[in-house]
mmCIF file of C-alpha atoms and ligand atoms in Angstrom:
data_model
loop_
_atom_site.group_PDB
_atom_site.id
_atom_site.type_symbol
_atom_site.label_atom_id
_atom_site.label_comp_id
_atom_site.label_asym_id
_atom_site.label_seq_id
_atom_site.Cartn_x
_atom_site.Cartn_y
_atom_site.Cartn_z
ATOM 1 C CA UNK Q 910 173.754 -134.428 -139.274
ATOM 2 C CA UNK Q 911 170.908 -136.209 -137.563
ATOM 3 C CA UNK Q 912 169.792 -134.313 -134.296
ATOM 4 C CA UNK Q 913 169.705 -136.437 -131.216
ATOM 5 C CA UNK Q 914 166.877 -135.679 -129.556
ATOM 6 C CA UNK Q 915 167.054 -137.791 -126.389
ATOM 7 C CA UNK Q 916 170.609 -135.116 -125.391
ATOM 8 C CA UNK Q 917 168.326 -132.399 -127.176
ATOM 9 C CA UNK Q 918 165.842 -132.923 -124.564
ATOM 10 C CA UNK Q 919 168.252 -132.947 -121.616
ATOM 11 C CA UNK Q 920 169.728 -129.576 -122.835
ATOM 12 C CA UNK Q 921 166.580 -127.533 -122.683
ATOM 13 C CA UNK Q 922 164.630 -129.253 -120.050
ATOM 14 C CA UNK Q 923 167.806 -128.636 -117.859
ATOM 15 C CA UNK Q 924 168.204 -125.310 -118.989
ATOM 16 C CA UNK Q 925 164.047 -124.430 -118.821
ATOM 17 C CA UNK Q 926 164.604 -126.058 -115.127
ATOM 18 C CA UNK Q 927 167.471 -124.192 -114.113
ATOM 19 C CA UNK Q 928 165.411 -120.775 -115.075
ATOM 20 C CA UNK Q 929 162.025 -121.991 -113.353
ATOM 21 C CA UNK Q 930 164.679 -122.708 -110.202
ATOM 22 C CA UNK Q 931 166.562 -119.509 -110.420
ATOM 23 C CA UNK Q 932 163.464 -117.655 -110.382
ATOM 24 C CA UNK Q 933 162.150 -118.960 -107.461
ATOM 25 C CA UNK Q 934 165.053 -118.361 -105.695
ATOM 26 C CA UNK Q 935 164.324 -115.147 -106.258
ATOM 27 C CA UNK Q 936 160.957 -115.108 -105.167
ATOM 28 C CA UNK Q 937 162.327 -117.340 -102.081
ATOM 29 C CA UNK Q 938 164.856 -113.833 -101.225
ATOM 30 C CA UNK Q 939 162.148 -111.555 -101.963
ATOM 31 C CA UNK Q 940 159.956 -113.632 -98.395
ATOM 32 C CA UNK Q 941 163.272 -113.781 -96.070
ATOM 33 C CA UNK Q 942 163.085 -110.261 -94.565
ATOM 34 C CA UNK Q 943 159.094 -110.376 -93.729
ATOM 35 C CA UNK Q 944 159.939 -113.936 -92.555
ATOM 36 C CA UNK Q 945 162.477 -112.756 -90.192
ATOM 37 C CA UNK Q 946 159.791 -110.028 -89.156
ATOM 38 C CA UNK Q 947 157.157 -113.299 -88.287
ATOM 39 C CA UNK Q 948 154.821 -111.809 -91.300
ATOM 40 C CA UNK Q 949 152.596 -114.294 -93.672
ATOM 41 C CA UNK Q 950 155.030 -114.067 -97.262
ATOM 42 C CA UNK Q 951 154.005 -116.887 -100.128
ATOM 43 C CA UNK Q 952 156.947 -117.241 -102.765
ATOM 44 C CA UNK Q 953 155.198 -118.567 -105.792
ATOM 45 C CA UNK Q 954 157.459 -119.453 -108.357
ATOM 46 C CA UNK Q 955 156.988 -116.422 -110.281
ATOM 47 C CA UNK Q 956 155.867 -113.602 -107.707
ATOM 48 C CA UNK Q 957 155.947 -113.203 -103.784
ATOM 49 C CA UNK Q 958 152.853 -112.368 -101.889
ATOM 50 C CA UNK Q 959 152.851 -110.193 -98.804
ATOM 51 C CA UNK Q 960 149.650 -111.101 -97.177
ATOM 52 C CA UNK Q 961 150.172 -107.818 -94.383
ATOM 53 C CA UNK Q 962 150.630 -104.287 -95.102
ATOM 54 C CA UNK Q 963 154.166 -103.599 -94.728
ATOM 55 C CA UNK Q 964 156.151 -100.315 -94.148
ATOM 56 C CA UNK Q 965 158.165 -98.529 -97.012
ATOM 57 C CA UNK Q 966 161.548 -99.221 -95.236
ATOM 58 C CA UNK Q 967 160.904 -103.448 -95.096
ATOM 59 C CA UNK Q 968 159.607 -102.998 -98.460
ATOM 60 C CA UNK Q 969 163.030 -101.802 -99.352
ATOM 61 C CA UNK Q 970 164.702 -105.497 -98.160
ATOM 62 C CA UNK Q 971 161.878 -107.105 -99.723
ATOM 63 C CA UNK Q 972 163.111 -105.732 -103.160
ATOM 64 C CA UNK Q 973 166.561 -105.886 -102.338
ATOM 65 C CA UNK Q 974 166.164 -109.961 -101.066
ATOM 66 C CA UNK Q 975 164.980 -111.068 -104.140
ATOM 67 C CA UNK Q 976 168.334 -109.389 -105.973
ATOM 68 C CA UNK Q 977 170.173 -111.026 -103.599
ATOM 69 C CA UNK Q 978 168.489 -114.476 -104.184
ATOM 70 C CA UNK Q 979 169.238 -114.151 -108.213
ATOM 71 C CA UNK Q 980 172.949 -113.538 -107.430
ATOM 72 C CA UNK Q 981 173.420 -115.482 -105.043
ATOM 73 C CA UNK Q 982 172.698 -118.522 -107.135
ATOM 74 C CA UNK Q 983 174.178 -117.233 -110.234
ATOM 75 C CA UNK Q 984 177.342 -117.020 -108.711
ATOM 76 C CA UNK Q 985 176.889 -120.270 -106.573
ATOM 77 C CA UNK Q 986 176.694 -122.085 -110.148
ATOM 78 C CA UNK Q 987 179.200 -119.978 -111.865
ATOM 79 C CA UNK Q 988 181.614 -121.227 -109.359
ATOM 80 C CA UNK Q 989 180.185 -124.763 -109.835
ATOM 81 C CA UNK Q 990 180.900 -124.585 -113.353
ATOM 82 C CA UNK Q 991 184.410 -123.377 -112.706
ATOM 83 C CA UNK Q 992 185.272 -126.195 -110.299
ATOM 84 C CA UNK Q 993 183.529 -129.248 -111.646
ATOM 85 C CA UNK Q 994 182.082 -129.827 -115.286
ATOM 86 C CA UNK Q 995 179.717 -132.592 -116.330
ATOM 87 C CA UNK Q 996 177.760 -133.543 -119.421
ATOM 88 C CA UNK Q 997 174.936 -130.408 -119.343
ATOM 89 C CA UNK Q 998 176.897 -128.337 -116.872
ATOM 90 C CA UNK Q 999 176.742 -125.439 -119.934
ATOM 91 C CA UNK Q 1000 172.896 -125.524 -120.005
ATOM 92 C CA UNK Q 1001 172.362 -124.928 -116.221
ATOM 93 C CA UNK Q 1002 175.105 -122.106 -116.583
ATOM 94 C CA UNK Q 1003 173.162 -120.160 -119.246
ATOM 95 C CA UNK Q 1004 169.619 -121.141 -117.293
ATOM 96 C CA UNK Q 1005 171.262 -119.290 -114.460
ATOM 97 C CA UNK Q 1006 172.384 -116.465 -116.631
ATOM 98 C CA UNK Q 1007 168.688 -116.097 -118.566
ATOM 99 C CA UNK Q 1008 167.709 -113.826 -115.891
ATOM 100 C CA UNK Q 1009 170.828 -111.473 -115.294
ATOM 101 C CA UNK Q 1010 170.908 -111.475 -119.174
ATOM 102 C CA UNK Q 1011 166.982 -110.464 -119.609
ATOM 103 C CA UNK Q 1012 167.251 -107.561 -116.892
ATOM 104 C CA UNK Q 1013 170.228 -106.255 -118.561
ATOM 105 C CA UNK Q 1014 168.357 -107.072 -122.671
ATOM 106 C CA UNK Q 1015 165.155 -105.163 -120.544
ATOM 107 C CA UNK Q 1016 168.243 -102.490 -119.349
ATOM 108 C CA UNK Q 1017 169.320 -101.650 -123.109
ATOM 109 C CA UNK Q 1018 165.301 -101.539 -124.597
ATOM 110 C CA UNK Q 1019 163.984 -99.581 -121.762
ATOM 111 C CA UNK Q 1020 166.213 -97.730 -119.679
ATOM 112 C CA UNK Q 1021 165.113 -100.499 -116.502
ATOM 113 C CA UNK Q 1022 166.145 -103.920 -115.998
ATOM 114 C CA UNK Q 1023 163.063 -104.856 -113.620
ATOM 115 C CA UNK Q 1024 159.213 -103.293 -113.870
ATOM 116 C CA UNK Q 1025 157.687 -101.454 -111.342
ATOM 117 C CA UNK Q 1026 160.521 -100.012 -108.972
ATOM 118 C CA UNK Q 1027 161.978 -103.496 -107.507
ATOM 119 C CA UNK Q 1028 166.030 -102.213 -108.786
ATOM 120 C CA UNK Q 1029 164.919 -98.698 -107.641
ATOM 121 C CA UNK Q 1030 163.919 -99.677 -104.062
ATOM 122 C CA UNK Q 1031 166.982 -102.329 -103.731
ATOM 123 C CA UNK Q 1032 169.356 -99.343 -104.272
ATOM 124 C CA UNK Q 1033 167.375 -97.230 -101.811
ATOM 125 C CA UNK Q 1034 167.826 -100.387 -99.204
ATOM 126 C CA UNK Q 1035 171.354 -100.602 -100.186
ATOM 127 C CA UNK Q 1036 172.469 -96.688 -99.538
ATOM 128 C CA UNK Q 1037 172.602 -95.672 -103.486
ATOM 129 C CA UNK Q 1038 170.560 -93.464 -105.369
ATOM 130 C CA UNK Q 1039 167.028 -94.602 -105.692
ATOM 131 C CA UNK Q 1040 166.770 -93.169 -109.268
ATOM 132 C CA UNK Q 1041 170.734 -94.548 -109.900
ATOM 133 C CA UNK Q 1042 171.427 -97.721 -112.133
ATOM 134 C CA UNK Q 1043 173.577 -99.745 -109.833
ATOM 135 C CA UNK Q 1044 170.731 -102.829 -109.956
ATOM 136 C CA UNK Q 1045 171.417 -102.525 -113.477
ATOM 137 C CA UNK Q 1046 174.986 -102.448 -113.643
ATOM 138 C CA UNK Q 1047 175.228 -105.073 -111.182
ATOM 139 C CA UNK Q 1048 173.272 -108.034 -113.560
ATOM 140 C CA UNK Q 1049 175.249 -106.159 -116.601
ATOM 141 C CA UNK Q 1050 178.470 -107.420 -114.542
ATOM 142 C CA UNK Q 1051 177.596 -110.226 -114.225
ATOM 143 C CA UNK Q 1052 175.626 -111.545 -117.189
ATOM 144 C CA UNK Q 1053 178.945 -111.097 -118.713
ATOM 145 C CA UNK Q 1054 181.465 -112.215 -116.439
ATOM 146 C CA UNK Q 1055 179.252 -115.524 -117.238
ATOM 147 C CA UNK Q 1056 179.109 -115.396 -120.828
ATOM 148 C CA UNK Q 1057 183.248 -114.772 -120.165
ATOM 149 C CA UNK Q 1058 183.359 -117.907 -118.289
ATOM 150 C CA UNK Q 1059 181.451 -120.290 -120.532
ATOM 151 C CA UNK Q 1060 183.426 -118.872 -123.219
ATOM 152 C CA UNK Q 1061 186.921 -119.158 -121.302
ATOM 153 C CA UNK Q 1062 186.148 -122.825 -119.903
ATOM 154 C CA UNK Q 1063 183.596 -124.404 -123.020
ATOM 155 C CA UNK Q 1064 185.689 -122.138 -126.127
ATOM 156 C CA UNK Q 1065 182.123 -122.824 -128.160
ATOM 157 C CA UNK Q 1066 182.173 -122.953 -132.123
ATOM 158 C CA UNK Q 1067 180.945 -120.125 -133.271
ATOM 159 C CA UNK Q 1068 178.472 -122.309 -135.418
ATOM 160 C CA UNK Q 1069 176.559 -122.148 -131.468
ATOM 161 C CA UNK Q 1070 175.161 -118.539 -132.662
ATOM 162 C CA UNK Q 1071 172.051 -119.883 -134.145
ATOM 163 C CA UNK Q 1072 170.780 -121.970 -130.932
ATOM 164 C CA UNK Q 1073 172.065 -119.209 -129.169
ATOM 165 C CA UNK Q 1074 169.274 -117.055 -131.098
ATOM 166 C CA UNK Q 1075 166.469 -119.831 -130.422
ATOM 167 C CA UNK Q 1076 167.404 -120.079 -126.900
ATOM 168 C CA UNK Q 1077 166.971 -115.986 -126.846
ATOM 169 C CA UNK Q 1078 163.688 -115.764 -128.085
ATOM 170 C CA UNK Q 1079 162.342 -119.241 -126.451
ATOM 171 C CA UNK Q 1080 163.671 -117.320 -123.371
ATOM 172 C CA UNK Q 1081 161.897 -114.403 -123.338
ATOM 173 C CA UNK Q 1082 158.300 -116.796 -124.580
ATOM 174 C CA UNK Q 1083 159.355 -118.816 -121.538
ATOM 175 C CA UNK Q 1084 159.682 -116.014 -118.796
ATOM 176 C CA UNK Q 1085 156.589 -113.972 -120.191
ATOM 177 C CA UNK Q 1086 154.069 -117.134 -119.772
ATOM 178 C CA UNK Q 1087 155.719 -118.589 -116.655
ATOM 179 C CA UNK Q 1088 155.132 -114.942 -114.885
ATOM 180 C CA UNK Q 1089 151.188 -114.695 -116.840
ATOM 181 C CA UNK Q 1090 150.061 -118.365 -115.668
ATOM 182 C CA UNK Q 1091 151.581 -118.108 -112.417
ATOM 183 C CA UNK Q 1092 149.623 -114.598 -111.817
ATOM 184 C CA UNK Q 1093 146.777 -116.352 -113.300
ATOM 185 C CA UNK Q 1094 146.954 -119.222 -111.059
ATOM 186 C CA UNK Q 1095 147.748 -117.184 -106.932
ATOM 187 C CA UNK Q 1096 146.284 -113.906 -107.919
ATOM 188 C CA UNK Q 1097 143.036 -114.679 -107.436
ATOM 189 C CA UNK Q 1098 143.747 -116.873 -104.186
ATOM 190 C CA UNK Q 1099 146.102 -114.117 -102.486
ATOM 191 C CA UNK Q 1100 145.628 -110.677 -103.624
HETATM 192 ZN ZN1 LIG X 1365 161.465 -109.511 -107.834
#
């Protein structure tokens, strides 16, 4: 079987793309509630930066909009993908999915989906127990009401396993470098 390389192409730079997006969206809810407040917030596309000292409570919202962000979109494209299917529509599905599916792969290694104590302080803003796993639970949900979906509405050979494997580990590459070069990059300029 020759490998066509021009749809190869479209696949992961779509799916790559959809990540990078999904990310930033995240970084985008992580600014709103400062933003409301009229304080200085930079989303970069892998971190936010708070350029004031901010109290404990609006650090709580500024944890929790950045959840919100990731699901928001997630579920904006799952119902996308319900409703209307075209060519590559699976490879934006599963770029929106990379990131509910490495906070719950990050749940199952280490006990946490996030570092530091974003899921922690989300809960807190949200009413549960800080030291609960609701964050967790919550991308668990629905990292697989997603892979349900593509499964339901794409019914995928199970030959797919193998790219599914590559995609995995080119995942976890991609998100580790994308968050070092983009702390590389506005560290310097605003921490
Ligand atoms: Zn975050």
């Amino acid at each position: 079987m020759r490998l066509d390389f021009k749809k190869e192409l479209n696949v992961w730079g779509l799916y790559f793309l959809t990540i990078f997006i999904s990310i930033y969206f995240h970084e985008l809810g992580h600014c709103i509630p400062v933003w409301v407040k009229g304080i200085r917030a930079i989303p970069t596309p892998a971190k936010e930066y708070i350029l004031e000292t901010i109290p404990a409570d609006l650090q709580q919202k500024v944890s929790l909009g950045g959840i919100i962000g990731t699901v928001l979109i997630t579920l904006v494209v799952m119902v996308l993908f319900l409703v209307k299917k075209f060519k590559y529509s699976s490879a934006v599905l599963a770029g929106v999915l990379a990131m509910p599916g490495m906070y719950t792969f990050r749940f199952f290694l280490v006990g946490r989906g996030h570092d530091a104590s974003e899921f922690q302080e989300a809960q807190a803003a949200l009413g549960a127990a800080y030291e609960g796993h609701l964050i967790d639970c919550l991308f668990l949900a629905l990292f697989l009401a997603g892979i349900a979906l593509w499964i339901f509405k794409s019914q995928p050979k199970l030959r797919i396993t193998g790219r599914l494997a590559i995609g995995f580990v080119l995942t976890v590459i991609f998100v580790i470098i994308h968050q070092v070069v983009n702390n590389a990059i506005f560290d310097p300029v605003f921490l």
